[in-house]
XYZ file of C-alpha atoms in Angstrom:
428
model
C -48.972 -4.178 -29.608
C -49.965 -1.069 -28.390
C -48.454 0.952 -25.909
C -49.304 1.392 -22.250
C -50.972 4.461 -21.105
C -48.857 7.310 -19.829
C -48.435 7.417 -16.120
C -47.796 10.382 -14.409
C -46.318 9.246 -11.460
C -42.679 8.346 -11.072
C -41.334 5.025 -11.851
C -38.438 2.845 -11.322
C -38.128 3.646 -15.200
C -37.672 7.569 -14.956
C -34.840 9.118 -15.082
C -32.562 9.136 -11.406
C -31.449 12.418 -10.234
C -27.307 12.402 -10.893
C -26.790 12.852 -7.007
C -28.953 9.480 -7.066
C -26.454 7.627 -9.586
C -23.794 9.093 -7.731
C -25.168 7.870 -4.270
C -25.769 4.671 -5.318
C -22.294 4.117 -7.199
C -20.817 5.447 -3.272
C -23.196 3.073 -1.581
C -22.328 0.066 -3.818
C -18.669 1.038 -2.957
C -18.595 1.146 0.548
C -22.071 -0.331 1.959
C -22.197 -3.581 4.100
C -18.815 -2.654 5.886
C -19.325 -2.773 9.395
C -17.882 -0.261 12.646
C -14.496 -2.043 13.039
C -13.944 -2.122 9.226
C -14.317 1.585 9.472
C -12.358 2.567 12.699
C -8.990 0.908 10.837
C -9.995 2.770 7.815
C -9.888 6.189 9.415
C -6.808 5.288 11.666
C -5.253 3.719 8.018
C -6.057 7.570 6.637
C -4.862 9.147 9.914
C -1.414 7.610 10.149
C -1.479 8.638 6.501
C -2.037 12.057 6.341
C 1.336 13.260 7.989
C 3.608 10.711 6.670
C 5.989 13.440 5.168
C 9.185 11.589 6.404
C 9.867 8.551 4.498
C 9.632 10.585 0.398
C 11.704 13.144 1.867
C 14.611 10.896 4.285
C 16.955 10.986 0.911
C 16.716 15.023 0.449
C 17.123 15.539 4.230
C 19.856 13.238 4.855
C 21.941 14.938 1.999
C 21.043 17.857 2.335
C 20.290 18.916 6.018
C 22.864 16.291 7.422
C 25.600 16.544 4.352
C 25.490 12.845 3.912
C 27.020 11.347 0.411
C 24.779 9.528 -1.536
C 26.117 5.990 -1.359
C 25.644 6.275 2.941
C 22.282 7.247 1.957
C 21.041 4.033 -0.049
C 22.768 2.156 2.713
C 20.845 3.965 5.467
C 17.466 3.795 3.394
C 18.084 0.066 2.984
C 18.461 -0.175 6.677
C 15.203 0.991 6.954
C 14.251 -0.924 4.802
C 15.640 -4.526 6.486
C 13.447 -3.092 9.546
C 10.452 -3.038 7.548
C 11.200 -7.155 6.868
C 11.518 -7.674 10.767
C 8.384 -5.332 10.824
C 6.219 -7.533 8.546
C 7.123 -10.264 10.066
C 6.424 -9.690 13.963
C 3.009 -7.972 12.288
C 1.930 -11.246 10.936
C 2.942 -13.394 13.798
C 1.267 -11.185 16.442
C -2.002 -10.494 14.478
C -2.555 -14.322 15.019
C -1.357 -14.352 18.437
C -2.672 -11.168 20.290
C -5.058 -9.681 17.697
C -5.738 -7.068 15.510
C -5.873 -4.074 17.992
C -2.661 -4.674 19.878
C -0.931 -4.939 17.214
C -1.751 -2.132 14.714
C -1.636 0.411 18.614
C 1.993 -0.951 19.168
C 2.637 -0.274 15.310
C 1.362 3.196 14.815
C 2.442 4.540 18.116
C 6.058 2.877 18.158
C 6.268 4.048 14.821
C 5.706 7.984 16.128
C 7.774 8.033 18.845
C 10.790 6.353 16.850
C 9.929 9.341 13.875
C 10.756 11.384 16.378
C 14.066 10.332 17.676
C 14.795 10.380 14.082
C 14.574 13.922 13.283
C 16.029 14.460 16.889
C 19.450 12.571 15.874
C 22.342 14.510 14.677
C 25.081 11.368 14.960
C 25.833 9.450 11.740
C 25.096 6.144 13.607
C 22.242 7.087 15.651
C 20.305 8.513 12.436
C 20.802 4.735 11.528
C 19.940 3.197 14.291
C 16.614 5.248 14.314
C 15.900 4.730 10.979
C 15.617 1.036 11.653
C 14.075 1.167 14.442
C 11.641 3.377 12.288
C 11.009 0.430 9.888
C 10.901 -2.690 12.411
C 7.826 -0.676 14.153
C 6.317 1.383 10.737
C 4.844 -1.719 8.324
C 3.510 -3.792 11.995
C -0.204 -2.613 11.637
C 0.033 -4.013 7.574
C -0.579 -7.672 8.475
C -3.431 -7.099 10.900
C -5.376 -4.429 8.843
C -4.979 -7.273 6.053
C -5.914 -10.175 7.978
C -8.646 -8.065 9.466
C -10.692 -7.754 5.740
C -9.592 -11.595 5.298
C -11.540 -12.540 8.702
C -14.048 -10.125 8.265
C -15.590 -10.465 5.026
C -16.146 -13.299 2.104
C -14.261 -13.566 -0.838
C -16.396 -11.436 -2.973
C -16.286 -8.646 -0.558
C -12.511 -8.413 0.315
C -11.421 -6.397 -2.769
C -13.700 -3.239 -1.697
C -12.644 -3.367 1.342
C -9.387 -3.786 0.233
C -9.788 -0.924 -2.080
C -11.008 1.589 0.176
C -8.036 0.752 2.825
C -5.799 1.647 -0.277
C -7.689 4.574 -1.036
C -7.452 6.008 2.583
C -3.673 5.570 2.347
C -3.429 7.683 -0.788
C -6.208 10.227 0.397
C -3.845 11.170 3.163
C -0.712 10.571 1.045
C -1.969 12.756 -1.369
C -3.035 15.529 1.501
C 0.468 15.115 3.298
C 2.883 15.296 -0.223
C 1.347 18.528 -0.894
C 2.025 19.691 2.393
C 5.159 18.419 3.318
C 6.036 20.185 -0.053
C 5.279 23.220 1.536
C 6.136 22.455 5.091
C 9.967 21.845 4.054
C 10.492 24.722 2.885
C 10.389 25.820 6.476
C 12.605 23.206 7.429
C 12.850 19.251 8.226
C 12.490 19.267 11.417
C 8.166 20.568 10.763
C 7.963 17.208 8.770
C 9.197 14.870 11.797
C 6.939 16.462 14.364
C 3.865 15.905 12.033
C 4.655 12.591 11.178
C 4.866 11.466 14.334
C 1.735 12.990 15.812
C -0.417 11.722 13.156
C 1.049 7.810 13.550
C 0.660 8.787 17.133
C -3.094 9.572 16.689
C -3.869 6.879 14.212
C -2.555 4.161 16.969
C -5.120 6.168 19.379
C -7.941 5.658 17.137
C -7.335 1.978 16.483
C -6.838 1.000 20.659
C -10.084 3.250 21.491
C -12.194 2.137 18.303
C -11.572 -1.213 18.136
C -12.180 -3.175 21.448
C -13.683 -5.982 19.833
C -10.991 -7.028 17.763
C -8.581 -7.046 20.948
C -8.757 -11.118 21.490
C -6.528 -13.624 19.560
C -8.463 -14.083 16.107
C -7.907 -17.940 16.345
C -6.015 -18.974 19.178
C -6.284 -22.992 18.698
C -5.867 -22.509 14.949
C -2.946 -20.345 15.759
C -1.031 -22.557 17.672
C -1.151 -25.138 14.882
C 0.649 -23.998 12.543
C 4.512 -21.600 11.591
C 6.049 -19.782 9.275
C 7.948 -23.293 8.664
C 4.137 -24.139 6.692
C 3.960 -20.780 5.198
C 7.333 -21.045 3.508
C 6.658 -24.945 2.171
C 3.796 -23.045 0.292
C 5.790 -23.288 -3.459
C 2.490 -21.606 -4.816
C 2.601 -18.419 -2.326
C 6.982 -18.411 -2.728
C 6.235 -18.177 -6.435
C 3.279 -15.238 -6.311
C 5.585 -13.640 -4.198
C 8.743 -13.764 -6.572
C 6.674 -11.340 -8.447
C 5.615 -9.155 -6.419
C 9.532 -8.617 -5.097
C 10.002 -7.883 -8.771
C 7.728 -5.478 -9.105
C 7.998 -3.993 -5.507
C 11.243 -3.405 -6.650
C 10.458 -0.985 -9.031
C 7.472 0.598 -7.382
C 9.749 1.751 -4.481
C 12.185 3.839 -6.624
C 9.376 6.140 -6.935
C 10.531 7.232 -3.128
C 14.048 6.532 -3.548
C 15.494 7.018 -6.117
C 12.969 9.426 -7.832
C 13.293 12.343 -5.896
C 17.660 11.845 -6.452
C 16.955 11.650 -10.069
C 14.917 15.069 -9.931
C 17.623 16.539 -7.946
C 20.214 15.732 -10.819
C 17.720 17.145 -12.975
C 17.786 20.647 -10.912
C 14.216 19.978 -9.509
C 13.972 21.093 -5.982
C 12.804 19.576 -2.846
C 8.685 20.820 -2.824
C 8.516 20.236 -6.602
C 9.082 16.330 -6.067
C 6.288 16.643 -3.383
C 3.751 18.177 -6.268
C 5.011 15.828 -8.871
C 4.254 13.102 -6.135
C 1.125 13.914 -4.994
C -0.045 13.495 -9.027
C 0.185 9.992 -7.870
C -2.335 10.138 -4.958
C -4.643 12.608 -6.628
C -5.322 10.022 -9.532
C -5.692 7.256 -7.204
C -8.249 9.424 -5.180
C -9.969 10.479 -8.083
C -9.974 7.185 -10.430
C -10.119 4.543 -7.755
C -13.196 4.990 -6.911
C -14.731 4.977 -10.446
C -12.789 1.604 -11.141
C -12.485 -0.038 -8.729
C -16.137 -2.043 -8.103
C -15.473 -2.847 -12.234
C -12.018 -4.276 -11.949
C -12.816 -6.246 -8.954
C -15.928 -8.000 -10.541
C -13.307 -9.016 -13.643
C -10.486 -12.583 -12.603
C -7.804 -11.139 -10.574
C -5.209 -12.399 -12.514
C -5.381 -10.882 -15.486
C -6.407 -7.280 -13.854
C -2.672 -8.062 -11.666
C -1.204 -8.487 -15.026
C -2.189 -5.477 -16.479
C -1.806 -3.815 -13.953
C 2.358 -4.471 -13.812
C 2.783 -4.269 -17.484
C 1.146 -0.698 -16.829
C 3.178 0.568 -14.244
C 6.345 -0.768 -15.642
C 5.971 1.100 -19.110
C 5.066 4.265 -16.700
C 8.484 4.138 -15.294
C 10.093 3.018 -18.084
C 9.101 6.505 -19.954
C 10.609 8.583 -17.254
C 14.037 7.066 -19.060
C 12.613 10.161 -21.719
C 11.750 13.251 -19.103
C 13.775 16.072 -17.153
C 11.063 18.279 -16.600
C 8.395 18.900 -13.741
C 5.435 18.777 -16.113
C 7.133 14.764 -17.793
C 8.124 13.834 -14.745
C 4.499 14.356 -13.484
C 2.985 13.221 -16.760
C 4.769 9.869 -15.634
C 3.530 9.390 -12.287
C 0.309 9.714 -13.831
C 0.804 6.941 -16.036
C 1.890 4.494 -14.095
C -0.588 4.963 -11.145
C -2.601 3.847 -13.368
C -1.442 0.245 -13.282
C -0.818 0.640 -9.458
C -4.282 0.992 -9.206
C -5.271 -1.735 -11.178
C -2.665 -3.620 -9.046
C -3.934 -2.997 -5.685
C -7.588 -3.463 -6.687
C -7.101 -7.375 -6.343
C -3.537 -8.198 -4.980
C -3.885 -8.447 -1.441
C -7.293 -10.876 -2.409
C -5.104 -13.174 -3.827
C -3.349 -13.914 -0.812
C -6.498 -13.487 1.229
C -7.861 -16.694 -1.892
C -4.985 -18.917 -1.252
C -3.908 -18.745 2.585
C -5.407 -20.995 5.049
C -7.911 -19.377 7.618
C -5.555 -20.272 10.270
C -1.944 -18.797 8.966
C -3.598 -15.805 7.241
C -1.861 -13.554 9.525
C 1.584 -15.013 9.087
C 0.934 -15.419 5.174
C 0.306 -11.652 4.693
C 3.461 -11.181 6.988
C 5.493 -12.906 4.340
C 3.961 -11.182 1.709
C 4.954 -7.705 3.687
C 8.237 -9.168 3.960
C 8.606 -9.461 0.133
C 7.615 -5.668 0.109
C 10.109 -5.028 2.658
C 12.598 -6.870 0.867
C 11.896 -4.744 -2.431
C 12.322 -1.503 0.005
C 15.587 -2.886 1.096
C 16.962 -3.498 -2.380
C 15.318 -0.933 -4.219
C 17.317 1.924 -3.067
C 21.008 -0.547 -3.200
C 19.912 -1.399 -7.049
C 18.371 1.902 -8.029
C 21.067 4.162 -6.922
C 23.629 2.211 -8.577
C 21.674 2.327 -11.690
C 21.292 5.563 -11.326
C 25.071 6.363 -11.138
C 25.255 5.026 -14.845
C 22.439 6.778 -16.339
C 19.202 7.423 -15.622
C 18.398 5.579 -18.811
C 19.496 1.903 -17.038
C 17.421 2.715 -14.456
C 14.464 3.243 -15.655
C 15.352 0.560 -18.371
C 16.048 -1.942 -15.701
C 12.177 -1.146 -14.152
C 10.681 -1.821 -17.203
C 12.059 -5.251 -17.765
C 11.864 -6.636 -14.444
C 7.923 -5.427 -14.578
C 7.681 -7.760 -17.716
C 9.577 -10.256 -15.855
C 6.426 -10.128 -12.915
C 3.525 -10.106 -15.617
C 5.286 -13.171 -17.072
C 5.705 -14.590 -13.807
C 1.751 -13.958 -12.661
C 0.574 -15.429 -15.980
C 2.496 -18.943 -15.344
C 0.539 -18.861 -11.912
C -2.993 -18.591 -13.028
C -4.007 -22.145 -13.323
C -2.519 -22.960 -10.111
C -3.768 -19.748 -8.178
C -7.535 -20.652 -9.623
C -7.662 -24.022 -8.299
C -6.111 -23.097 -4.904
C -8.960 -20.531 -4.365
C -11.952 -22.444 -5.497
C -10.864 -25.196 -2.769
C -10.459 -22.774 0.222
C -13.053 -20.192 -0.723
C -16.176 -22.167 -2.198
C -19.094 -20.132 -3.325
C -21.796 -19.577 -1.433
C -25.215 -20.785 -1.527
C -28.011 -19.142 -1.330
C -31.295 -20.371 -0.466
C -34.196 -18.895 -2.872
C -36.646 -16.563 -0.753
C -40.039 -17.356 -0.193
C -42.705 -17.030 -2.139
């Protein structure tokens, strides 16, 4: 068969520009998303761009306010039992009085209550701050998740869900590097930031987000509890895991920066080694992520937490800035891989109607790993950094196993609540 003449012209065959490819991998990405999608994605990177406080509580409580380390945990963990009240109230309140009430009370509260915090010079009223810190910091979580759930089908939700993540570690990675820097000027710099920007972010959300200020169901809302949620074996089981591996993802901001400090690393050198973490999620998300949310959630989860839990299972083998950060970059990997599809598997198995109060149960477990995370890692620590680091890698293994034993069950639960679409074929 011979070939067709040559045509001069361009065709759909020729070769597309690389700013082309690269603005049709962006569009692919983030297209179809509508206004309020996008006005809780730029408060999401707001509130995230000065949140200095949290990474650094541990090095400013013992070091600014001469705390011991044991008070320390204790006070972190009561932050931490604020951030299950937190979740919580989030996911009962995102059913009740909507999305935009609810993420403005959050973000705001969660400023002004930064700032009392770094105002506090009283043993007791640095811990009665610090909870009040937590019961107001994770209340937008549940509403900016049952937001995507409302907004968007099943195949859509991971993007969305992925760029929300991505906004948190665009600012993360922005605000590490320059907390880093601002400490060195003092704590007090960090807390004033922190709290503007959560300040600003609730601004955004209450002026950009009118239409999401009604109840999101209020018949459907009224029918059911968290009594239902909690008879849900399937979602207690999923969420087993996740404490498990919550529990070792939070020691990156706990314990972490104490196990640098016995390692002579200073203050703004955890901040760089940190914000290795955000600048891989920045830079790698966005080239993964439409591939590993096309692939079955579950194994992509598993992955994912076998991953991460060999990434902090090799910092058992570093003392230096450059393995320490070496580390981080390892398992972000599997963190990314892991928040590519987790919060979609709660959106896949949760009734329409308790969505709200199912993701608030799922924050809870994440609170719950905050809360024990610093209790479990600094004792670990105490012994060795070698059990601690030991002990992240085998309860990550313990998740994986846990989210493989799931599958069947998580499968059929999502092809009864989210059935696929049909399409019509156009007209000829």
């Amino acid at each position: 068969m011979s070939s067709p003449p040559h045509d001069t012209t361009a065709t759909s065959t020729s070769p597309r520009p690389a700013s082309s490819r690269r603005s049709a991998l962006w569009a692919k990405w983030n297209g179809g998303l509508n206004r309020t999608f996008w006005a809780v994605w730029a408060a999401t990177l707001t509130n995230q761009l000065g949140a200095m406080v949290i990474p650094y509580l541990g090095y400013y409580m013992s070091e600014e306010r001469h705390i011991s380390l044991s008070t320390v945990g204790v006070i972190l963990a009561v932050s931490g039992a604020g951030g299950v009240i937190s979740q919580l109230c989030g996911g009962l309140l995102v059913d009740r009085i909507g999305y935009r009430i609810t993420m403005t009370a959050g973000m705001v509260g969660t400023g002004v209550f930064l700032f009392l915090l770094g105002a506090a010079d009283h043993l007791a009223w640095i811990a009665v701050c610090a909870l009040l810190v937590g019961v107001m910091g994770d209340m937008h979580r549940p509403a900016s998740a049952t937001l995507v759930a409302d907004l968007f089908p099943a195949a859509e939700r991971p993007r969305a869900y992925g760029l929300l993540y991505w906004a948190v570690n665009l600012g993360y990675a922005f605000s590490m590097v320059f907390g880093g820097s601002l400490v060195r000027h003092g704590f007090t710099w960090l807390f004033w930031v922190n709290s503007a920007t959560c300040a600003a972010a609730g601004l955004l959300v209450w002026r950009s987000t009118g239409t999401a200020s009604t109840p999101r169901a209020p018949a459907a809302a009224r029918s059911g509890s968290y009594k239902d949620v909690v008879k849900d074996r399937l979602l207690l089981a999923y969420l087993g895991a996740w404490l498990a591996y919550g529990i070792v993802f939070c020691q990156a901001l706990t314990t972490r920066p104490l196990a640098m400090k016995q390692d002579g690393l200073s203050p703004s050198t955890f901040g760089y080694v940190m914000a290795v973490n955000a600048i891989v999620i920045v830079i790698v998300q966005p080239l993964t992520g439409p591939l590993l949310t096309r692939q079955d959630h579950s194994p992509v989860l598993i992955g994912g937490i076998l991953v991460l839990g060999l990434g902090f299972g090799c910092t058992a083998l570093v003392s230096t800035p450059l393995g320490y950060a070496c580390t981080v970059a390892l398992w972000t990997l599997g963190e990314i891989a892991v928040s590519s599809v987790n919060q979609a598997v709660i959106a896949s198995i949760a009734p329409e109607a308790l969505r709200g109060r199912y993701y608030g149960l799922y924050g809870m477990a994440w609170s719950t790993a905050m809360l024990t995370a610093p209790l479990v890692g600094t004792q670990l620590l105490a012994w060795g950094p070698g059990q601690l680091w030991g002990t992240c890698a085998f309860l990550c293994l313990c998740a994986a196993i846990g989210q493989w034993l799931l599958i069947p069950t998580i499968r059929t639960r999502a092809g009864r609540l989210n059935p696929p679409l049909q399409h019509t074929a156009p007209a000829a």
